Short mmCIF file of C-alpha atoms in Angstrom, two decimals:
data_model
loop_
_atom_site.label_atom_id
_atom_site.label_comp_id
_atom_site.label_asym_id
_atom_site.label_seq_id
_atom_site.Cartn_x
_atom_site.Cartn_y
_atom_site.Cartn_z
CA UNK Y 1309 -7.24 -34.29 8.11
CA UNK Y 1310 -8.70 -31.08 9.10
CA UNK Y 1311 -11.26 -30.41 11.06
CA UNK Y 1312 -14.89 -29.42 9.08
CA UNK Y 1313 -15.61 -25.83 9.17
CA UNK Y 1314 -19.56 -25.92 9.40
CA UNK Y 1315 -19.32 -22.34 7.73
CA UNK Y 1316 -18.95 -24.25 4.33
CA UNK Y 1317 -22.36 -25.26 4.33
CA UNK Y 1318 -23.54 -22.02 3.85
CA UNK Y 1319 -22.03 -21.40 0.76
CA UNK Y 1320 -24.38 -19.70 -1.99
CA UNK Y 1321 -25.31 -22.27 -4.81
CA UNK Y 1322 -22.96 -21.71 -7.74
CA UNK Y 1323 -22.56 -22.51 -11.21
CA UNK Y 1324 -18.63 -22.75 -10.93
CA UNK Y 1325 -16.74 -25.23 -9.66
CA UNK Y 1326 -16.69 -25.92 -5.55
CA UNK Y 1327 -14.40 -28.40 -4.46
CA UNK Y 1328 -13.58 -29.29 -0.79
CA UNK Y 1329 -10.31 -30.26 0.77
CA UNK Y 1330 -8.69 -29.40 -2.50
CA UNK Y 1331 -5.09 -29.55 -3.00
CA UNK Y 1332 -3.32 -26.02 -3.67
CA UNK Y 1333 0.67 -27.15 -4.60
CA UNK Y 1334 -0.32 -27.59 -8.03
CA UNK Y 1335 -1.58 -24.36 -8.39
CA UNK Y 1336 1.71 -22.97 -7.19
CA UNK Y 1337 5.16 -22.17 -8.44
CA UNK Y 1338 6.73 -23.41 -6.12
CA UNK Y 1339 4.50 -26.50 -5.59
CA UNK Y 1340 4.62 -26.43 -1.88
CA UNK Y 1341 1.48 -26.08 0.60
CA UNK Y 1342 -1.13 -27.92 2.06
CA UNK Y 1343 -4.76 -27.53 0.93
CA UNK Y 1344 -7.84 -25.70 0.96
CA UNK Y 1345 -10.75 -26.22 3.05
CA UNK Y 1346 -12.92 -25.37 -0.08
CA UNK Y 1347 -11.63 -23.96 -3.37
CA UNK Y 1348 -13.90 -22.03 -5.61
CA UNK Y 1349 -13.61 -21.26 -9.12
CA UNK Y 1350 -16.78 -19.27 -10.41
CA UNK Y 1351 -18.33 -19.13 -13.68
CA UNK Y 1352 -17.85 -15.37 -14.32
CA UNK Y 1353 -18.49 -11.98 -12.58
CA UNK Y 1354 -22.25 -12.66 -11.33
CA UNK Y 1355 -20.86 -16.42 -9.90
CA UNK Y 1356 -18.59 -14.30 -8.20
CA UNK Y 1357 -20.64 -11.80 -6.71
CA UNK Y 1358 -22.99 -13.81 -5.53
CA UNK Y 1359 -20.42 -15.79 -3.51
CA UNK Y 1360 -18.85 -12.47 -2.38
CA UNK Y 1361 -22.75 -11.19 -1.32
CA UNK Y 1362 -23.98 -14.10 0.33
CA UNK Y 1363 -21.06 -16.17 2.11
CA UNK Y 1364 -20.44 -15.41 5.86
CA UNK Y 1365 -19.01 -12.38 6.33
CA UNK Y 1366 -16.78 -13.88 8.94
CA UNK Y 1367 -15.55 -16.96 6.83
CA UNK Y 1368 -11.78 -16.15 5.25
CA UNK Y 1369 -11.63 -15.73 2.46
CA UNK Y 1370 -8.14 -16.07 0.51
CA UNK Y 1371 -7.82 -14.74 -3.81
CA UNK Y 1372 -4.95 -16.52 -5.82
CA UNK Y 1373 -3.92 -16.10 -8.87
CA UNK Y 1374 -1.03 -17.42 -11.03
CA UNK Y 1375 0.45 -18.03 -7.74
CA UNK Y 1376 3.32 -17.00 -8.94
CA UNK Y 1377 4.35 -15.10 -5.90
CA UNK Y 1378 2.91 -16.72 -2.87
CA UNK Y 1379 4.16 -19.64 -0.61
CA UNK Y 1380 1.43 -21.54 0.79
CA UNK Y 1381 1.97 -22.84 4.19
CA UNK Y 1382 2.13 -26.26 5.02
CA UNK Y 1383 -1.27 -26.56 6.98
CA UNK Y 1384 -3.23 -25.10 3.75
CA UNK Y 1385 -5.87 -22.37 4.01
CA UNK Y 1386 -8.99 -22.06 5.79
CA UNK Y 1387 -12.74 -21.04 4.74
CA UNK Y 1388 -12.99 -19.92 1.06
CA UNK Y 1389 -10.07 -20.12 -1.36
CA UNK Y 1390 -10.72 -18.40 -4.81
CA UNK Y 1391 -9.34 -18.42 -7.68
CA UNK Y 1392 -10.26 -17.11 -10.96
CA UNK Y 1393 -10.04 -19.11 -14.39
CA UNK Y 1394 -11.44 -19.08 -17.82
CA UNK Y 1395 -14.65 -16.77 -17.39
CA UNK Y 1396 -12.08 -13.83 -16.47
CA UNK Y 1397 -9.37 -14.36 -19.19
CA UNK Y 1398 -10.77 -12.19 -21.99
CA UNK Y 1399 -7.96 -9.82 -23.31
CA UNK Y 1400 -10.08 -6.99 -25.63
CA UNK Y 1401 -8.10 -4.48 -27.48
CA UNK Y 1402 -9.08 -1.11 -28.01
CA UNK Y 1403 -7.59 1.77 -29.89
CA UNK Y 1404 -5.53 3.04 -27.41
CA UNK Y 1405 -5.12 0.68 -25.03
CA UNK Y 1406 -6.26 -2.95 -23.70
CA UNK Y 1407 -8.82 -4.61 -21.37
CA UNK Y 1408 -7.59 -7.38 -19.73
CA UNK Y 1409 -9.42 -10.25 -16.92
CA UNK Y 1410 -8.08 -10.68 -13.90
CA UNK Y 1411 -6.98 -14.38 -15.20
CA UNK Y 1412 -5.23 -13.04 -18.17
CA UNK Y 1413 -1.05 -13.81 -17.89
CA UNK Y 1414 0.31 -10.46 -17.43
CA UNK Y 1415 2.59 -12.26 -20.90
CA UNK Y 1416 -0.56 -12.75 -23.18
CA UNK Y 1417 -1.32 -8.78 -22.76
CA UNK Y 1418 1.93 -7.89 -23.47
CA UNK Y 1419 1.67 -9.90 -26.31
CA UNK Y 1420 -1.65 -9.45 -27.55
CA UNK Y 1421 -0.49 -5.24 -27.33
CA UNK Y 1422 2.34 -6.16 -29.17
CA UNK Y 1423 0.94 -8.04 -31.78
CA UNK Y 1424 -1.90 -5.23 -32.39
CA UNK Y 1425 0.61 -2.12 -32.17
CA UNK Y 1426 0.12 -1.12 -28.93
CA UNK Y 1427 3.21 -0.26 -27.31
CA UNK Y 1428 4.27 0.61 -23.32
CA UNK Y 1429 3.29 -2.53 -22.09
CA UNK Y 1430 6.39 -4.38 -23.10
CA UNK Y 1431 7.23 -4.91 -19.00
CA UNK Y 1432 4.51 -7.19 -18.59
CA UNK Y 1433 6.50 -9.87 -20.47
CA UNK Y 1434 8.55 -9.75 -17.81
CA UNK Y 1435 6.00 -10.15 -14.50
CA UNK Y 1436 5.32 -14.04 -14.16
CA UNK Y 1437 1.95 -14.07 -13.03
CA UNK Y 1438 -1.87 -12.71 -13.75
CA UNK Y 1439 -3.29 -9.65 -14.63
CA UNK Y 1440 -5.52 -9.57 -10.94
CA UNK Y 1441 -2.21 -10.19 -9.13
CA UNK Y 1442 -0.57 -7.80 -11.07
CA UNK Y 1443 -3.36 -4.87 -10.31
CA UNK Y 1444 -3.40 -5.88 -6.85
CA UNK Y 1445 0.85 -5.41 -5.96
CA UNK Y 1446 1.11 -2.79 -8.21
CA UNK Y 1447 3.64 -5.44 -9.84
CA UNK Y 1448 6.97 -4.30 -12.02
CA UNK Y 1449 9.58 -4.75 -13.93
CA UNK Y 1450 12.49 -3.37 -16.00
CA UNK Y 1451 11.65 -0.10 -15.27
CA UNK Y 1452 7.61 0.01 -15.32
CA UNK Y 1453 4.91 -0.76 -12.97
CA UNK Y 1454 0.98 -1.20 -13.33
CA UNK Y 1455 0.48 2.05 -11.94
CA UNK Y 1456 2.00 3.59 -14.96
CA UNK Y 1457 -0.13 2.15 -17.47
CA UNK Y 1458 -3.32 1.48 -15.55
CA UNK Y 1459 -6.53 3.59 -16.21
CA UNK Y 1460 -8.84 1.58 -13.91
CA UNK Y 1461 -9.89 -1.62 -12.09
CA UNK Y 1462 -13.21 -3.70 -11.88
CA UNK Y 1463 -13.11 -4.99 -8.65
CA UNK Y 1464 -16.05 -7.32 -6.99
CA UNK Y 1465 -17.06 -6.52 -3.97
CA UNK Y 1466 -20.06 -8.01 -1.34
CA UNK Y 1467 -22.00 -4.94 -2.14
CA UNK Y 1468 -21.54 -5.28 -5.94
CA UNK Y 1469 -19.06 -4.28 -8.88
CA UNK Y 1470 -16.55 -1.26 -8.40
CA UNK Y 1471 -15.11 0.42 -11.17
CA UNK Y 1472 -11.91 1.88 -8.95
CA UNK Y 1473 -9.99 4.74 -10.82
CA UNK Y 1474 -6.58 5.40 -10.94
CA UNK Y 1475 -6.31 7.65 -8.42
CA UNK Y 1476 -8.28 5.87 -6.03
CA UNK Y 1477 -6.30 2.27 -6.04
CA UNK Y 1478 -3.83 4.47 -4.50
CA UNK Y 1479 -0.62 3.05 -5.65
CA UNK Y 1480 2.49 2.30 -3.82
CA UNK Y 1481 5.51 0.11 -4.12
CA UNK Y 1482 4.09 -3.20 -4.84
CA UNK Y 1483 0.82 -2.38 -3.34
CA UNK Y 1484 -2.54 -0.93 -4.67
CA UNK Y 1485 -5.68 0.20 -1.77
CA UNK Y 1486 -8.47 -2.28 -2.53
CA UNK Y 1487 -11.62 -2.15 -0.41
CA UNK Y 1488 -11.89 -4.92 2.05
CA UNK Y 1489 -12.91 -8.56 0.08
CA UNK Y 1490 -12.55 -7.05 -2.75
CA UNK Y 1491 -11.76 -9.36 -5.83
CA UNK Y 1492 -9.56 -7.78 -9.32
CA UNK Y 1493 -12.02 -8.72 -12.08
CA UNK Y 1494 -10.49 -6.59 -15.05
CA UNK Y 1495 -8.50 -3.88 -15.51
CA UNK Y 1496 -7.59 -1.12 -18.62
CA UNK Y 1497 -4.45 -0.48 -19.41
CA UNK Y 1498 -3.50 2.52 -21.76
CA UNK Y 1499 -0.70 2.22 -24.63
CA UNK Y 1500 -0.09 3.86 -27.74
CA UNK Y 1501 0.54 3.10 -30.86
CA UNK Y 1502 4.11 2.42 -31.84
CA UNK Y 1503 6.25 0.49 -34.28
CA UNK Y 1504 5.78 -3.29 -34.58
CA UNK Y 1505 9.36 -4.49 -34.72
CA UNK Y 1506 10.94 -1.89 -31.75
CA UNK Y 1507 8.26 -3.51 -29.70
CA UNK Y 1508 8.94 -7.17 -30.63
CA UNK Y 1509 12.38 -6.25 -30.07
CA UNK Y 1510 12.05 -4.90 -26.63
CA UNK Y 1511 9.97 -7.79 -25.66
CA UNK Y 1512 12.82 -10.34 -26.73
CA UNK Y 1513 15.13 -7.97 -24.81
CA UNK Y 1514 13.24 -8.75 -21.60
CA UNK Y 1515 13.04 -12.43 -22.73
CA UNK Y 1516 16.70 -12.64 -23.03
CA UNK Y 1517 17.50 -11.00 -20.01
CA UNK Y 1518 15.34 -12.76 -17.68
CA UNK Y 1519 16.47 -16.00 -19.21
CA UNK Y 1520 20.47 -14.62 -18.66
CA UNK Y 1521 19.81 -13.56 -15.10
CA UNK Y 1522 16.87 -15.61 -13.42
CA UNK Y 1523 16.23 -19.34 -12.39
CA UNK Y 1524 13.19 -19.06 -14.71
CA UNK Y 1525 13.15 -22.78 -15.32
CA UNK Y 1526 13.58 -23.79 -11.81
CA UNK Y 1527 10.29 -23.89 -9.03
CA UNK Y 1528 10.99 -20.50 -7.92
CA UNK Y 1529 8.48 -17.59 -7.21
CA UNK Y 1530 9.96 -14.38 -8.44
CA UNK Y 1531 11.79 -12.03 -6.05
CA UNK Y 1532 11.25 -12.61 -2.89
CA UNK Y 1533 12.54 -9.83 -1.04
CA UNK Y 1534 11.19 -6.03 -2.06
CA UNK Y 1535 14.02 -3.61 -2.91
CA UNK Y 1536 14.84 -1.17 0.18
CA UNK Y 1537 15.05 2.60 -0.91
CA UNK Y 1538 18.61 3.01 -2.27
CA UNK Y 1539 19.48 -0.75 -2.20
CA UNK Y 1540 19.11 -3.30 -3.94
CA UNK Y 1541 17.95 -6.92 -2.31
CA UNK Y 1542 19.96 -9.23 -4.57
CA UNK Y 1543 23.30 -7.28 -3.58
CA UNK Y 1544 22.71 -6.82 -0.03
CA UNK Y 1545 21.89 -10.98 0.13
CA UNK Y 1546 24.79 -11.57 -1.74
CA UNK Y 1547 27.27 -9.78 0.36
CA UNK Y 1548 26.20 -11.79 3.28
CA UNK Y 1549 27.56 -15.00 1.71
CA UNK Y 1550 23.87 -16.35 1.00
CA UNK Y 1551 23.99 -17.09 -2.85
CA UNK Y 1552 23.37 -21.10 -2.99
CA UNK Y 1553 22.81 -21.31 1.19
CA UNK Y 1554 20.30 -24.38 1.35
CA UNK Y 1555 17.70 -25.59 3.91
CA UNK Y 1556 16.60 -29.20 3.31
CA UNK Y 1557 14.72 -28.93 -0.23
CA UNK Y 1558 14.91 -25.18 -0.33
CA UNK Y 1559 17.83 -23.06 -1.73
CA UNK Y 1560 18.71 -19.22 -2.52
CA UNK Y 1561 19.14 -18.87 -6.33
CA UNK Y 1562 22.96 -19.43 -7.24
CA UNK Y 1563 21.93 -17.38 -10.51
CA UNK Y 1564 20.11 -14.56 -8.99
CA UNK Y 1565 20.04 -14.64 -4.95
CA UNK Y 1566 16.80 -12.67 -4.53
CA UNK Y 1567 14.92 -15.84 -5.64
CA UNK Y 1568 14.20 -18.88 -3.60
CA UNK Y 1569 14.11 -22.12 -5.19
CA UNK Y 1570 12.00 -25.46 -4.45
CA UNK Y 1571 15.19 -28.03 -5.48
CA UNK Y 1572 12.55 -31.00 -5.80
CA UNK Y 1573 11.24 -31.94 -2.24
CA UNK Y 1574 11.34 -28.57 -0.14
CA UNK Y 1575 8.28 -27.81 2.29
CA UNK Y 1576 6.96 -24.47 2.55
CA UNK Y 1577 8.34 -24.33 5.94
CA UNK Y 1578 11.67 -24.69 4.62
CA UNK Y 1579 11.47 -21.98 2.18
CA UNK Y 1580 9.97 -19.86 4.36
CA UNK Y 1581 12.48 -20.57 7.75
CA UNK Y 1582 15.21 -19.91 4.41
CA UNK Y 1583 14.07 -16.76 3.60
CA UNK Y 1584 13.96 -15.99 7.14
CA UNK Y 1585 17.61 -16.47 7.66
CA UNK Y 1586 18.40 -14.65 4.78
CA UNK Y 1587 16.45 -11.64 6.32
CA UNK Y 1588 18.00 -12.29 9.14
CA UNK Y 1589 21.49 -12.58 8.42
CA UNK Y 1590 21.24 -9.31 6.00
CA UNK Y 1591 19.86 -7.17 8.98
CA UNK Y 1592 22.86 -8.50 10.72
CA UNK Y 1593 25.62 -7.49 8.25
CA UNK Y 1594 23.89 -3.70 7.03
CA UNK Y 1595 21.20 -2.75 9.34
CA UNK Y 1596 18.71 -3.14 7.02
CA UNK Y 1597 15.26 -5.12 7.37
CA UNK Y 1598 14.22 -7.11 4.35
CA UNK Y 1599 10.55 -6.82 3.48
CA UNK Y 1600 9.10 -9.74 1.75
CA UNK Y 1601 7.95 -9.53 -1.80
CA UNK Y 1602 6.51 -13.07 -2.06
CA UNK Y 1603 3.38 -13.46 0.12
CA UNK Y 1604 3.23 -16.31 2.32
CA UNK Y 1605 -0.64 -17.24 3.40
CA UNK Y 1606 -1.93 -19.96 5.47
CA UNK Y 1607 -1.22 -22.11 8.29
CA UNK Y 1608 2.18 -23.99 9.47
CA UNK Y 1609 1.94 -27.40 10.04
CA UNK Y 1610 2.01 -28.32 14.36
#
């Protein structure tokens, strides 16, 4: 059991949902990780701020989303875990482009585009996880990134709401300059229109190729390792011999070897001491350091 944090007690009175102690494996892909000293889940924007205004400024405070790409340690995460849910999955469309929450599945806009003649947001099919996620890593795929499509971000913030331009999330590979606690509310996304059926058809492209080339049925969480300038992660890991190396429950993708998988009973430990000897056996063979991709948060177990 973990020890109280008296901090909690000072939380703001809400309208969402507060729960303490709450379990966070279910939440994730890879359904590994211990829990949450307290896991919020406001109402809407003004739930939010308020708990970004008036909680401690020195209580952490962790964001998930899909958890699509995130390992959660074993010892679970302290203060203030949030996570956004139904009051931030409106998807608008406009004439030229879509407004998306932060909870949206980076999937239902592509869709929704799709389905109202939008077209250059096709990629999104491909990202497994949530609009705020998606703003926040700059996320990518076949081609595209958010920062080619994105005309600005709402972000919460303790002194209020943000409208963040383009320019000034300051986009890099797989990362995007928020201010400190700052939370992705919604974000616009410009597209154009185009015809119905090359759209549909480049979506099932995607589909089709994610289905031919990634474990997309198996408790996985997307690549794990970032692409190094000129290389790619996949080949470097698979000339080291890695493809199917296993670690109790935890083994590298025998289908695509820049993905982790959960077998059935893996800890995050494991995963994460795997991907760690993946990194560690690729710097040994090329030279070349392996960033991670997938974020791992929280504390190990003793």
């Amino acid at each position: 059991m973990m020890s109280p944090n008296p901090a909690l007690a000072v939380l703001p009175p809400l309208r969402g949902r507060v729960q303490r102690e709450a379990p966070l494996a279910p939440f994730t892909w890879f359904r590994v990780g211990g829990p949450a000293d307290v896991l919020v889940r406001p109402a809407d924007a003004e739930d939010l701020l308020l708990l970004l205004r008036d909680m401690p400024g020195d209580l952490p405070l962790t964001v998930i989303g899909a958890a699509s790409n995130l390992i959660i340690r074993d010892g679970g995460l302290r203060g203030v875990t949030l996570r956004l849910a139904r009051g931030f999955g409106e998807v608008v469309v406009e004439p030229d482009g879509i407004v998306a929450g932060a909870a949206a599945l980076d999937a239902v806009v592509a869709e929704t585009a799709a389905a109202a003649g939008l077209a250059g947001l096709e990629f999104l099919i491909g990202i497994p996880g949530s609009i705020g996620g998606a703003v926040a890593m700059n996320a990518g795929a076949y081609g595209a990134e958010v920062k080619d499509v994105l005309d600005w971000a709402e972000v919460a913030t303790p002194g209020g709401l943000l409208r963040l331009s383009h320019a000034e999330l300051a986009f890099a590979y797989r990362h995007a300059a928020l201010p400190p606690r700052a939370v992705v509310t919604r974000a616009r996304f410009h597209a154009a229109p185009g015809d119905a059926a090359v759209t549909a058809a480049r979506m099932q492209a995607i589909r089709s190729q994610r289905e031919a080339t990634q474990p997309v049925r198996a408790r996985t969480g997307g690549s794990t390792f970032k692409n190094p300038d000129g290389h790619k992660a996949w080949a470097l890991i698979d000339a080291t011999g890695c493809r199917g190396l296993a670690l109790g429950g935890a083994e590298v993708s025998e289908k695509h070897c820049n993905f982790l998988i959960n077998t059935g009973a893996a800890t995050a430990a494991e995963l994460e001491a795997l991907g760690e000897e993946v990194r560690a056996r690729v710097l040994a063979q090329s030279g070349i350091a392996l960033e991670w991709e997938i974020k791992r948060l929280g504390e190990a177990m003793p």
